[in-house]
XYZ file of C-alpha atoms in Angstrom:
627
model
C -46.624 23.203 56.979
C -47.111 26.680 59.191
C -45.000 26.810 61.996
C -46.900 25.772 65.625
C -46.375 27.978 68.678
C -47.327 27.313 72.217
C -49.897 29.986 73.893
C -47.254 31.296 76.197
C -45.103 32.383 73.050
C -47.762 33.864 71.526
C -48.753 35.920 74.411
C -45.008 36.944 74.863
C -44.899 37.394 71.359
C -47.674 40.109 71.951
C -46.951 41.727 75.047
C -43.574 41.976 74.621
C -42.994 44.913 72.109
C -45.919 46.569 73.950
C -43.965 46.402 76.727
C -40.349 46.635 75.315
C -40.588 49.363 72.562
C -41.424 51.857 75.111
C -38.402 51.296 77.195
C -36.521 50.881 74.614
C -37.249 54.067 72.906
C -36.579 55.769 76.082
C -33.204 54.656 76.355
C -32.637 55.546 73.052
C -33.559 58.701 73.325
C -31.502 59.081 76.626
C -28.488 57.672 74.938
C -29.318 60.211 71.891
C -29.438 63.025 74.295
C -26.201 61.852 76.247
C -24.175 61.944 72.940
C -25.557 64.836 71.700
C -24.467 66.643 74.719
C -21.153 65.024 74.701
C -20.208 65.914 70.983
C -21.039 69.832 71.614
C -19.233 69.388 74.731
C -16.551 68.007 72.474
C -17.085 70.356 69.377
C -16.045 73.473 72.220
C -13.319 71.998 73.895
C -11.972 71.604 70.384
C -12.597 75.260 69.411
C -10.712 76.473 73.074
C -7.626 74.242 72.635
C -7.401 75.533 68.788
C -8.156 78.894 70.015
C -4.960 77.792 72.794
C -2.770 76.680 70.952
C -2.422 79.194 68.391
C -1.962 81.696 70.856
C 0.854 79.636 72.567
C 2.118 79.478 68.871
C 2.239 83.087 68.866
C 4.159 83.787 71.516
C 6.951 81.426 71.112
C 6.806 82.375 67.552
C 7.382 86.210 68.690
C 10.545 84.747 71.451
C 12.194 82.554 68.849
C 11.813 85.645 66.007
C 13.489 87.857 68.417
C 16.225 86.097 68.950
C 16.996 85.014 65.874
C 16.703 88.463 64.694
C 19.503 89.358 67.277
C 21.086 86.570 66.164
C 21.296 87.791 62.596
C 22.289 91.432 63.764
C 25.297 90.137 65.322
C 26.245 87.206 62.633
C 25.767 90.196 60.217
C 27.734 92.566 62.189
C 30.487 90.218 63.122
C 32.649 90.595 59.928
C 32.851 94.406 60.691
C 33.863 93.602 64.268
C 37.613 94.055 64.619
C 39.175 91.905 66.830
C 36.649 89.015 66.481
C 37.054 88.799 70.317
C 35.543 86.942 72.682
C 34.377 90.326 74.673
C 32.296 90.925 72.099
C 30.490 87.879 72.266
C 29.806 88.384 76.343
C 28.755 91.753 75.771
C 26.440 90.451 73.039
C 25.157 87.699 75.238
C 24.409 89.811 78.189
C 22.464 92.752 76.409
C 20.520 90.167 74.220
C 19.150 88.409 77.725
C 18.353 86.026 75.666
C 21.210 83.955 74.768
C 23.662 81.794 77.782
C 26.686 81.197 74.775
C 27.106 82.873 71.385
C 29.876 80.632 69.743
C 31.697 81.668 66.616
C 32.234 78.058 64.723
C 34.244 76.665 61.593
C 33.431 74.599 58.828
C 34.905 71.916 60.438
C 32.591 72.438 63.636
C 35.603 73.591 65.626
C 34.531 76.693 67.852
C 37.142 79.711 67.686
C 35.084 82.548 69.684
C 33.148 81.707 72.243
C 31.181 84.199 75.123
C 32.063 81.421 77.671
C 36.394 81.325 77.319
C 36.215 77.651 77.917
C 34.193 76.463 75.252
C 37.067 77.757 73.153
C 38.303 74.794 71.045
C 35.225 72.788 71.712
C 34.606 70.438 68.451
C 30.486 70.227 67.753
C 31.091 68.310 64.244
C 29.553 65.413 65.587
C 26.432 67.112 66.930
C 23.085 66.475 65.001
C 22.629 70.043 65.029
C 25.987 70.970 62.766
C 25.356 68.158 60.432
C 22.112 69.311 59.283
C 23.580 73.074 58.842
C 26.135 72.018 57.122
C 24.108 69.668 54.917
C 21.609 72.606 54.006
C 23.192 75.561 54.534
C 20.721 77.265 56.035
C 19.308 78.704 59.284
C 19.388 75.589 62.018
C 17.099 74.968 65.097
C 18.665 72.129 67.236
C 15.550 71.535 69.532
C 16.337 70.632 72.733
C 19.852 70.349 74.011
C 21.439 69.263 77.105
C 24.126 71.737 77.737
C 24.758 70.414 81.624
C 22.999 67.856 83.070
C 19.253 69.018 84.155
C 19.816 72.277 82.072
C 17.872 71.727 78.017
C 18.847 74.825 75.677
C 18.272 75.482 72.082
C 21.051 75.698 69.177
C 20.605 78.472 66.556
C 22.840 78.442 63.773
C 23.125 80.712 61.296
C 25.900 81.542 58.494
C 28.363 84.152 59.048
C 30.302 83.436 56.074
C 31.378 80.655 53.837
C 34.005 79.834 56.478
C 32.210 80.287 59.693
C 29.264 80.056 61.602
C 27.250 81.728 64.754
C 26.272 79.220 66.742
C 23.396 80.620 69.848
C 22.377 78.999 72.897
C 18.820 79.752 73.517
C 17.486 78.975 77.175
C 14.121 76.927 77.731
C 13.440 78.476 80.438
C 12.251 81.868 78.586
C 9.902 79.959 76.469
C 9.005 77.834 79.717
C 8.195 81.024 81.194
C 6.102 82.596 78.467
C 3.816 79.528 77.696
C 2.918 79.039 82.246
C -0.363 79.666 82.884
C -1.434 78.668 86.628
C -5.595 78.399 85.290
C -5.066 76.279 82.401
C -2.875 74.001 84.682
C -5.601 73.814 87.278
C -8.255 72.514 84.220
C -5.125 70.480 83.365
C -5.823 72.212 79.937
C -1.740 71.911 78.254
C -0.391 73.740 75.468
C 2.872 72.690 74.508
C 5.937 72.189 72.591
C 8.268 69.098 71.348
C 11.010 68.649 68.795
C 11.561 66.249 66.121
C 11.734 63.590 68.139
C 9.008 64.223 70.429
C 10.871 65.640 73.776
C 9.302 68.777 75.120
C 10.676 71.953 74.748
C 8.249 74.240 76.763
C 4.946 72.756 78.686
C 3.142 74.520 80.966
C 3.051 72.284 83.723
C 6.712 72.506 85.417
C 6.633 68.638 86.687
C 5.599 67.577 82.969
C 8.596 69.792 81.949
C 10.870 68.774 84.248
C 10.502 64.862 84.541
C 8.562 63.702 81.159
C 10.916 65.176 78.735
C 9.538 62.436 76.304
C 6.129 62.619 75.034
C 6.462 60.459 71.985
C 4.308 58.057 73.294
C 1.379 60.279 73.165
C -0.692 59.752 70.096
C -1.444 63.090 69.242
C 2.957 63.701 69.405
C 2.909 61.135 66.778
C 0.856 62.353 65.107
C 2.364 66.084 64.530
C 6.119 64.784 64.428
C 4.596 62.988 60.682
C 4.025 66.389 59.621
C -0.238 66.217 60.385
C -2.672 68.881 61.763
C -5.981 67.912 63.147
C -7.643 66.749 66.542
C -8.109 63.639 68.098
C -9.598 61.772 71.663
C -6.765 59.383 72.912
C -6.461 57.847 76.435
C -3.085 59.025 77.783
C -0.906 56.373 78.559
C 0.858 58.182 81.925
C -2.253 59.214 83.548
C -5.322 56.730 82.334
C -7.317 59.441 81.590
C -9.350 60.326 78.290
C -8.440 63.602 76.371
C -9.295 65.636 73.741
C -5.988 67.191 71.277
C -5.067 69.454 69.117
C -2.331 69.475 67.003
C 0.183 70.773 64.277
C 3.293 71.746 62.986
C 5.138 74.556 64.303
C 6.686 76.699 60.884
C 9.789 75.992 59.733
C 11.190 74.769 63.172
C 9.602 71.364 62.468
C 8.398 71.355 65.794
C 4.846 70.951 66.946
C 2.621 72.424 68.805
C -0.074 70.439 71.180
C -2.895 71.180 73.375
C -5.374 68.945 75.207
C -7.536 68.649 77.765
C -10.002 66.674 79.318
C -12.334 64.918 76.903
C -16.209 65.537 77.042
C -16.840 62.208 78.507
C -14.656 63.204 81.614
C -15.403 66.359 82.096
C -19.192 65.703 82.263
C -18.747 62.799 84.986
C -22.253 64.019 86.338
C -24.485 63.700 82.768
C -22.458 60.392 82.149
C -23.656 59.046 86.058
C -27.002 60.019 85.452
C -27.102 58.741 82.261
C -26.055 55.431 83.692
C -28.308 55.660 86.191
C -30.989 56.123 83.742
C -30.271 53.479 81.871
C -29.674 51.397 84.859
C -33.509 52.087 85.843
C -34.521 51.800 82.473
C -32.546 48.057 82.276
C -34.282 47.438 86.007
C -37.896 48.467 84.363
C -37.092 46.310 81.267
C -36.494 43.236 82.886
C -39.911 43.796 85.530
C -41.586 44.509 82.506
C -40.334 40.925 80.774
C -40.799 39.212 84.278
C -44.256 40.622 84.321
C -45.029 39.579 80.925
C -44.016 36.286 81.277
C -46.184 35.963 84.849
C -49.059 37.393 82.752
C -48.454 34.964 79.851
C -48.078 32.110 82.587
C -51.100 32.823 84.042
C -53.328 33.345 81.010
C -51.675 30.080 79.304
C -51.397 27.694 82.418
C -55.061 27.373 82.624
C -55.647 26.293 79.036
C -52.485 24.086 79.192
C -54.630 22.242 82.179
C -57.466 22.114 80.382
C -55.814 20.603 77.514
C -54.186 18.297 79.361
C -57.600 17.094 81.140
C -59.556 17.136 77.365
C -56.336 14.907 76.393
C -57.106 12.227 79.714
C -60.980 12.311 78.391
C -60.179 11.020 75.350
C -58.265 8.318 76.542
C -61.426 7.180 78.410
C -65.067 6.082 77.203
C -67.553 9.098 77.202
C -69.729 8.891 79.610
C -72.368 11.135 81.989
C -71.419 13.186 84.916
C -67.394 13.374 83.767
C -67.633 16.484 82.780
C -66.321 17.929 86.111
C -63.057 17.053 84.955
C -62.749 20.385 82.381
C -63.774 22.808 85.190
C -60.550 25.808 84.868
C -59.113 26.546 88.203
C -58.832 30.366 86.932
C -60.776 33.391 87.986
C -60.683 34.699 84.312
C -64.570 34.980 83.681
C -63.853 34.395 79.770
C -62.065 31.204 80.997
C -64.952 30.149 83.122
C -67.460 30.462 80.320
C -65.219 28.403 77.777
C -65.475 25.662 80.676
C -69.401 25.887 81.301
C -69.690 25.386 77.701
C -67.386 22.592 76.965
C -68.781 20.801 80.031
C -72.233 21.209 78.632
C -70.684 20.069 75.300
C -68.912 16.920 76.677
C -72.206 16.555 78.507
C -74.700 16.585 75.233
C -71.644 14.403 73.641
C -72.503 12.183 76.230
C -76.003 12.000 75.526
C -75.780 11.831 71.746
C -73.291 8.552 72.250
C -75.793 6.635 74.508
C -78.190 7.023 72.133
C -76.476 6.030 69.021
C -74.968 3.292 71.585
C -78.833 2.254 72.290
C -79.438 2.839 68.585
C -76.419 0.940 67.081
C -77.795 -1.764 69.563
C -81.003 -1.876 67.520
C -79.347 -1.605 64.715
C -77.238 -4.497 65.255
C -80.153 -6.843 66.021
C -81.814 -5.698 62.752
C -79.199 -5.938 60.955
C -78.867 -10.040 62.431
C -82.468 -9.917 61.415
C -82.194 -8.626 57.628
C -79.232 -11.090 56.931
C -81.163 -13.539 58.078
C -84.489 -12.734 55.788
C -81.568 -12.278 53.182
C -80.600 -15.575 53.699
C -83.783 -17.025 53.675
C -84.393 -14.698 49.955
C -81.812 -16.224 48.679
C -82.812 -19.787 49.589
C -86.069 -18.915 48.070
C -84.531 -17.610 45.169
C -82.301 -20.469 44.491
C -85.985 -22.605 45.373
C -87.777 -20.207 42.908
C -85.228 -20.601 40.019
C -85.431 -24.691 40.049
C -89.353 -24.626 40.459
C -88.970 -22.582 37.304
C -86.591 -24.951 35.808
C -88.883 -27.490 36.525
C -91.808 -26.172 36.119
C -90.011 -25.167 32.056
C -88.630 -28.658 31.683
C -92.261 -30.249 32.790
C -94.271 -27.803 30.420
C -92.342 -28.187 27.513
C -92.938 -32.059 27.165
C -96.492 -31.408 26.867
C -96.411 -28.306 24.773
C -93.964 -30.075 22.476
C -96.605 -32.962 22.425
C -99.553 -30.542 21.746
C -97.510 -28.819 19.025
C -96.714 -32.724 17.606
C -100.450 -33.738 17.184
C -101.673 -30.121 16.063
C -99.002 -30.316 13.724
C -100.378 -33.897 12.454
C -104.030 -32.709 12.661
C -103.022 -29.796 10.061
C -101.211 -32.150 7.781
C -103.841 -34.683 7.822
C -104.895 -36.013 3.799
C -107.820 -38.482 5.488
C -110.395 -37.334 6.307
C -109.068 -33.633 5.399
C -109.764 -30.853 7.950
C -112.149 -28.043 6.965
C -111.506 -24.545 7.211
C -112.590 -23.464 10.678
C -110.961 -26.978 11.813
C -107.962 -25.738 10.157
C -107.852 -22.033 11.665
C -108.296 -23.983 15.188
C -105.047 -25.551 14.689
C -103.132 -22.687 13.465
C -104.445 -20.912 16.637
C -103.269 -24.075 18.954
C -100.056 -23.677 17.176
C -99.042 -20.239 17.487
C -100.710 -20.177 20.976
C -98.521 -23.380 21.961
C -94.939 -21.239 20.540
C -95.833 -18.090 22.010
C -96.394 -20.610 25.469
C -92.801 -21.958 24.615
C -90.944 -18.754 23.920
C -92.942 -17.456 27.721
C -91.197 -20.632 29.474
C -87.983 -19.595 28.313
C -88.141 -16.401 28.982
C -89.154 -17.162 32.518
C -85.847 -19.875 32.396
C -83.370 -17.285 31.193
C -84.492 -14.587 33.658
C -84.135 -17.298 36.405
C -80.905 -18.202 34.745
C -79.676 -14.598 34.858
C -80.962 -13.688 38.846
C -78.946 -16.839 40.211
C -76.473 -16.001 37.893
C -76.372 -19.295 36.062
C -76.563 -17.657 32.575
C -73.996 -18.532 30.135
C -72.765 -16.529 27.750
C -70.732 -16.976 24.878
C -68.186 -14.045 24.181
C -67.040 -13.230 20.490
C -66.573 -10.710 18.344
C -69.700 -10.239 16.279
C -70.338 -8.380 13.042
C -73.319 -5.832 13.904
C -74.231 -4.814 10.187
C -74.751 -8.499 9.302
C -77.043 -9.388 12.470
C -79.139 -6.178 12.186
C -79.871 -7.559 8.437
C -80.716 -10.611 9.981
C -83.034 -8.773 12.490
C -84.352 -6.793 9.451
C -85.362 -9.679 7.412
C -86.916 -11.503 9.939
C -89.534 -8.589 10.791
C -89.477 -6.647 7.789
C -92.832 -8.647 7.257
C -94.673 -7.792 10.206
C -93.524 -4.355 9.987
C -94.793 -3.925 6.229
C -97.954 -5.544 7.413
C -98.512 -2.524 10.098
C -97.645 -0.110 7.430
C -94.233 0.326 9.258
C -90.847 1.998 8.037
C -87.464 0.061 9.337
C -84.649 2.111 9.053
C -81.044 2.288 9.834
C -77.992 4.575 10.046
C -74.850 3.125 10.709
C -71.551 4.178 9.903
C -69.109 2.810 7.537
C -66.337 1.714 10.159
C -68.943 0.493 12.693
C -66.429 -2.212 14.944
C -67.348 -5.451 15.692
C -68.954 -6.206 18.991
C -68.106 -8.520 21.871
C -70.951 -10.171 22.997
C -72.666 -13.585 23.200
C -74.656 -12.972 19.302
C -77.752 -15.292 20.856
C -77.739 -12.636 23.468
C -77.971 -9.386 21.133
C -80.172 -11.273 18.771
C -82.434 -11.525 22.059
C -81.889 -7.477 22.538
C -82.411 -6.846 19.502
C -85.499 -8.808 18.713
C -87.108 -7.938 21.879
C -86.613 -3.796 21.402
C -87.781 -4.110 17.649
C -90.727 -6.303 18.784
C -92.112 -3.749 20.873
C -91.333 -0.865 18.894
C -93.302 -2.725 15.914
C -96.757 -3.343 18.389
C -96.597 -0.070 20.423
C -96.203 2.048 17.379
C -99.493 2.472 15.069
C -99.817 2.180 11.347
C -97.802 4.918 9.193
C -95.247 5.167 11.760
C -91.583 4.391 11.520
C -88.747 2.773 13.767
C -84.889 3.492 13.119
C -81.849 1.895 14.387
C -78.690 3.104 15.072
C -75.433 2.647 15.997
C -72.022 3.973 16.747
C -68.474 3.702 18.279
C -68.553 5.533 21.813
C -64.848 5.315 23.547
C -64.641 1.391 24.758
C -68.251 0.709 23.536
C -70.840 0.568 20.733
C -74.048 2.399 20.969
C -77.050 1.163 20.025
C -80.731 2.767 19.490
C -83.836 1.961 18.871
C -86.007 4.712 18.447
C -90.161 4.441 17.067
C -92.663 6.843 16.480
C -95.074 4.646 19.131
C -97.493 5.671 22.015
C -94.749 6.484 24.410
C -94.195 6.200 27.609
C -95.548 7.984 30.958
C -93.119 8.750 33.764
C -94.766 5.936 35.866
C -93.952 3.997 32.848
C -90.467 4.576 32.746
C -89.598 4.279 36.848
C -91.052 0.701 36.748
C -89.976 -0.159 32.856
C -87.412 -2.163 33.565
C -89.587 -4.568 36.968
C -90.327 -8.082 35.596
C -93.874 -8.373 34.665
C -94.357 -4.951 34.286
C -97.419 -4.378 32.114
C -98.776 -0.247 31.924
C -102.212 0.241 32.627
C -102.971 2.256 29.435
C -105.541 0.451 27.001
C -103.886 0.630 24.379
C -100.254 -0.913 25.999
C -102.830 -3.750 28.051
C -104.622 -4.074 24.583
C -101.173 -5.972 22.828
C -100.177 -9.460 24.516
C -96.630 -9.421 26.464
C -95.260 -10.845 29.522
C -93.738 -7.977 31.134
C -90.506 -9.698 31.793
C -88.986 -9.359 28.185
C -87.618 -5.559 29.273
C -86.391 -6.871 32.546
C -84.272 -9.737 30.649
C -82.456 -7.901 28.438
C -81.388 -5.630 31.267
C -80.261 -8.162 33.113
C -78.198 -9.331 29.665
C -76.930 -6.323 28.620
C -75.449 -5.426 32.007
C -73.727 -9.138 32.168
C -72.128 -7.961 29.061
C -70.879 -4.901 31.005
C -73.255 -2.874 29.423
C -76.205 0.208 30.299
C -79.216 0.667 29.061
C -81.823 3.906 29.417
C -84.973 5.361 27.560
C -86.152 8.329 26.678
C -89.938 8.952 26.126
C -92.648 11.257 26.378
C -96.632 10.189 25.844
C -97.698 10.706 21.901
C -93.717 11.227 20.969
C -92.712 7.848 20.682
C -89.762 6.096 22.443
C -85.879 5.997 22.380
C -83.957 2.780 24.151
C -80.338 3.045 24.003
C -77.964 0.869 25.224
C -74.053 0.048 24.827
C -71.963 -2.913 24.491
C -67.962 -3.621 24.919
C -66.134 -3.115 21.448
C -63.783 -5.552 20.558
C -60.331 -4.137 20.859
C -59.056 -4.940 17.544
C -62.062 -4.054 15.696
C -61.743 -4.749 11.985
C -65.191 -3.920 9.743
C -66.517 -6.907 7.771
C -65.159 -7.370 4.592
C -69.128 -7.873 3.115
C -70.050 -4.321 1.168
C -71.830 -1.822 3.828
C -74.182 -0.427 0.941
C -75.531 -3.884 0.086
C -76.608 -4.621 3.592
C -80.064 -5.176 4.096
C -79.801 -2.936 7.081
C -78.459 -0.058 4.781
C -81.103 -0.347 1.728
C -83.807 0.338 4.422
C-alpha cells in the first residue's frame, strides 16, 4: 500500500529544498571559505615558528658549543697545569665569561679544585647529573640546576682523566639573554627551551622564565621530551588560549626546542566574527524561509482541508438542490475558485440526476408491483393452462381409445368382410387416431415440463444399445425414402445418466425430422462422444436446412416455418420445444447448426455417469455400428 501524505507535507516537501538548498549551499560555501582561510593562515604560522625555532636552535647551539669547547681546552690543559690550583680555575672562570664555578671532581663525586674556595670538599655523588657521567662516561649536560635559591645554572661534565672530572657551571641567564626578543613577545610568538623533564631552561618571555619553570603540562613539551618532532594546535592550559607548536629535539642535549604562537582561529578573531555573523544571518534567513514555507503551505492547503471537510458533511446528508453553497472556498486563489464553481455545478447536476432516478425509481417501483402482479396472474394461468391440458388429454383419450377400439373391430371384421376402400378408411382412422394420441401427449409432457411436474427417472443407460433400438425402429421408413442411417461411435463410449424414456423421446424426435425434412438419396448420421462431464450427441442430415429466422424461433412451441416444403410435412411444432425443455432437466444444452440447401446439425449433451463402464455386448455387432 503507497504511503498517504497530507497536502501541507507535500507542499513542504516541495518548497522546502527550493528554499533550503540555497541557504544551505551558501553556508557551505562560507564555512568552505572560512577554513580555507584558516588552514593557510595555519600552514604560515607553521612555516614562521619552524623558521623560529631553528634559528633559536642555532644560537644556543653556537653558546653551549662555545663553552664546551672552553670547557675541553681547560679539561685538556689541566693535566699540564702544575699546581692543579684553585687560581687557575678563577682565572679560567673569569676570562671564559661564561662559566660562575669550574670544579675539578673525583670518581667518587668528591670536588678537590674548585674556582669558588668553598665548594672545596663539596660531595655531588648523589646528584643526577654525576650518576649519568659516571654511568656513560661521556660528555654530561645536567639541564637546569638550582645552584642558590632563584638562581638555575647548567652542569657540564666532561672527563679529565680516568680519575677525575671537570665539572662547569653554565649560567641561564646567557642563553636567557640570547633567545629575548621584545617583537616576538609582543605577538606572544615563544621560542624556547626545557630539559628532560620539561622545566625551562631559556624562554623568551622573562615572567614565563622566571615563575613557570615547569612546562610539562603543555602538550607539545610532552610531546618533544618522548623524543618526537612535528607540530600541533593545543589549548594551553595556563592561559585558555588556542595555539599553534612546533617542536623537536635539541641534539645530543636531549633537550627540546618549542615555539608557538597564536593559532589561526585566534589570530583571525575578525574572519571568525564575520563568519559567525554570516552564518547567523544565513540561520535567521533559513528559518524565515521555513516559516514562510510553512505559511505558504498553510495557506494553499487550509482551503482544500475546508473544502474537504464540507464535501465530507455533504455526504453525511441526502443530496439535494440549492446545497451547493456549502463547497464555496473562502480563498482568493482564482484556481481555487474555479475548482469550487465546478464542483458546485457538479453537486448541483448530481442533484438533478438523483431526483430523477428518485422520480424514475418511483415508476419503476410501481411497475415493478405491476409486473409481479401480471406474473402472478401468468403463473395462475399457467398452472390453469397445464390442468385444462391435463384434462382436456385425459377427456380426449377415452374417446380416441374408443374410436381406435371399433376401427380396430371394423378392420378385423370376418361378417360381412370389409372391401378395399372400406378397409383403407380404417387404416386412415387408425393412424389418424395414434398420431391424435401421440399430439395429446406431447401437449401433456410439455405442460408437465413448464409447471415442472415432469418426472424423470435417472439411470445409467447403455447408448450403443438404445441407438440400435432407435435404428431398428426407423430403419424402415428411412429405406423407404431412399435414406442412409449411419453412426460413428467410439469403442469406450460411457454410459449415460438419464431417464432412457426421455432420450428415446430425443432421440426419436431428432431422427424423425431428419428422416421427413431430408429428400430421397440423402443420408443422416449419428454421433457421439465423451466431452469432460458429458456425452455428446449429433444428429446431422443432408435435409432442406434451416433459415436464420428458422433457427431464432426453432426451439418456440408450435413453431412451424413458412417454407412449402417444411409446411408441406405434418408436425406440431412443439416436438423441438419438448426435448429442450428435457434435455436441459437433465442438465443438459442443446444448439443447431444449419444453412438453407446444406442440411442440419443438432447437437446436444447429457451428464456421464461417473463410473462409466462400456457394455459388455460386442460394439461391432451393434446394429448402430453395421450401418
Amino acid at each position: 500500500m503507497k504511503r498517504q501524505l497530507s497536502l501541507k507535507t507535500l507542499l513542504l516537501s516541495a518548497f522546502l529544498p527550493v528554499v533550503i538548498l540555497p541557504i544551505l549551499l551558501v553556508a557551505l560555501a562560507t564555512q568552505s571559505q572560512y577554513h580555507t582561510e584558516i588552514r593557510s593562515v595555519e600552514a604560515n604560522i607553521e612555516q614562521d615558528l619552524l623558521i623560529t625555532a631553528r634559528a633559536r636552535e642555532k644560537i644556543l647551539t653556537v653558546l653551549l658549543v662555545n663553552a664546551v669547547d672552553q670547557a675541553r681546552f681547560l679539561a685538556s690543559a689541566w693535566p699540564d697545569l702544575d699546581g692543579r690550583s684553585n687560581r687557575v680555575l678563577a682565572d679560567f672562570t673569569y676570562r671564559s665569561h661564561a662559566f660562575s664555578q669550574v670544579w675539578v671532581v673525583s670518581r667518587q663525586g668528591q670536588v678537590r679544585f674548585s674556582s669558588d674556595p668553598a665548594a672545596i670538599g663539596r660531595t655531588i655523588a648523589s646528584e643526577p647529573y654525576w650518576q649519568v657521567f659516571t654511568r656513560t662516561g661521556e660528555i654530561t649536560y645536567s639541564a637546569s640546576e638550582e645552584e642558590v635559591p632563584g638562581r638555575r645554572v647548567i652542569r657540564i661534565v666532561l672527563p679529565i682523566s680516568p680519575q677525575e672530572a671537570l665539572v662547569a657551571t653554565y649560567g641561564l641567564a646567557q642563553l636567557q639573554n640570547a633567545i629575548r626578543d621584545p617583537q616576538t613577545i609582543q605577538l606572544k610568538r615563544y621560542a624556547y627551551i626545557v630539559d628532560q623533564h620539561g622545566r625551562v631552561i631559556a624562554h623568551p618571555d622573562e615572567r614565563v622564565w622566571a615563575e613557570r619553570r615547569d612546562l610539562s603540562v603543555l602538550p607539545p613539551v610532552q610531546a618533544a621530551m618522548a623524543g618526537r618532532s612535528g607540530t600541533m594546535v593545543y589549548r594551553d592550559p595556563f592561559t585558555g588560549q588556542e595555539r599553534s607548536a612546533v617542536y623537536f629535539p635539541m641534539g645530543a642535549t636531549g633537550w627540546a626546542v618549542i615555539a608557538s604562537q597564536p593559532s589561526a582561529s585566534t589570530m583571525l578573531v575578525s574572519p571568525m566574527v564575520a563568519n559567525q555573523r554570516n552564518l547567523l544571518i544565513l540561520a535567521a534567513g533559513l528559518v524565515l524561509a521555513v516559516w514562510m514555507t510553512a505559511m505558504l503551505s498553510r495557506r494553499l492547503a487550509s482551503p482544500v482541508e475546508e473544502f474537504s471537510r464540507r464535501l465530507k458533511t455533504l455526504t453525511t446528508e441526502p443530496i439535494r438542490p440549492g446545497q451547493a453553497e456549502v463547497l464555496t472556498m473562502s480563498t482568493g486563489i482564482i484556481e481555487y475558485r474555479q475548482v469550487s464553481a465546478s464542483a458546485q455545478a457538479l453537486y448541483e447536476a448530481l442533484a438533478q440526476t438523483i431526483a430523477t432516478l428518485e422520480a424514475r425509481t418511483s415508476e419503476l417501483k410501481l411497475t415493478n408491483e405491476q409486473l409481479e402482479t401480471s406474473v402472478e396472474a401468468l403463473k395462475r394461468l399457467d398452472h390453469l393452462r397445464a390442468d385444462f391440458l391435463n384434462a382436456l388429454s385425459h377427456d380426449l383419450r377415452i374417446p380416441l381409445t374408443s374410436i381406435i377400439g371399433y376401427a380396430e373391430l371394423l378392420q378385423d371384421a370376418q361378417e360381412p368382410p370389409l372391401g378395399a376402400s372400406e378397409q383403407e378408411y380404417v387404416t386412415h382412422v387408425i393412424e389418424a387416431c395414434h398420431r391424435m394420441e401421440n399430439m395429446l401427449e406431447e401437449l401433456l409432457d410439455y405442460a408437465r415440463l413448464e409447471v415442472g411436474r415432469i418426472k424423470l427417472n435417472i439411470e445409467p443407460v447403455d447408448a450403443y444399445a438404445l441407438l440400435d433400438e432407435t435404428f431398428a425402429f426407423f430403419r424402415p421408413l428411412a429405406e423407404q425414402k431412399q435414406i442412409a442411417l449411419h453412426a460413428e461411435l467410439p469403442e469406450d463410449l460411457p454410459e449415460v445418466m438419464v431417464d432412457p424414456d426421455r432420450l428415446r423421446q430425443i432421440l426419436n424426435n431428432l431422427i424423425s425430422n431428419a428422416i421427413k425434412y431430408t429428400p430421397p438419396g440423402g443420408a443422416i448420421t449419428v454421433r457421439a462422444c465423451l466431452e469432460g462431464p458429458c456425452v455428446a450427441f449429433e444428429v446431422q442430415d443432408t435435409g432442406y436446412g434451416l433459415s436464420d429466422e428458422d433457427k431464432q424461433h426453432l426451439f418456440e412451441k408450435f413453431y412451424r416455418s413458412s417454407r412449402p416444403e417444411i409446411q408441406h410435412e405434418k408436425g406440431s411444432g412443439i416436438g423441438l420445444a419438448l426435448i429442450k425443455g428435457v434435455i436441459e432437466a437433465h442438465e443438459g444444452h442443446i444448439e443447431v447448426e444449419s444453412k438453407l440447401g446444406k442440411g442440419s446439425l443438432f447437437r446436444f449433451t447429457l451428464p456421464a455417469a461417473e463410473a462409466a463402464v462400456p457394455s459388455a455386448a460386442p460394439r461391432q455387432e451393434s446394429e448402430a455400428k453395421r450401418s
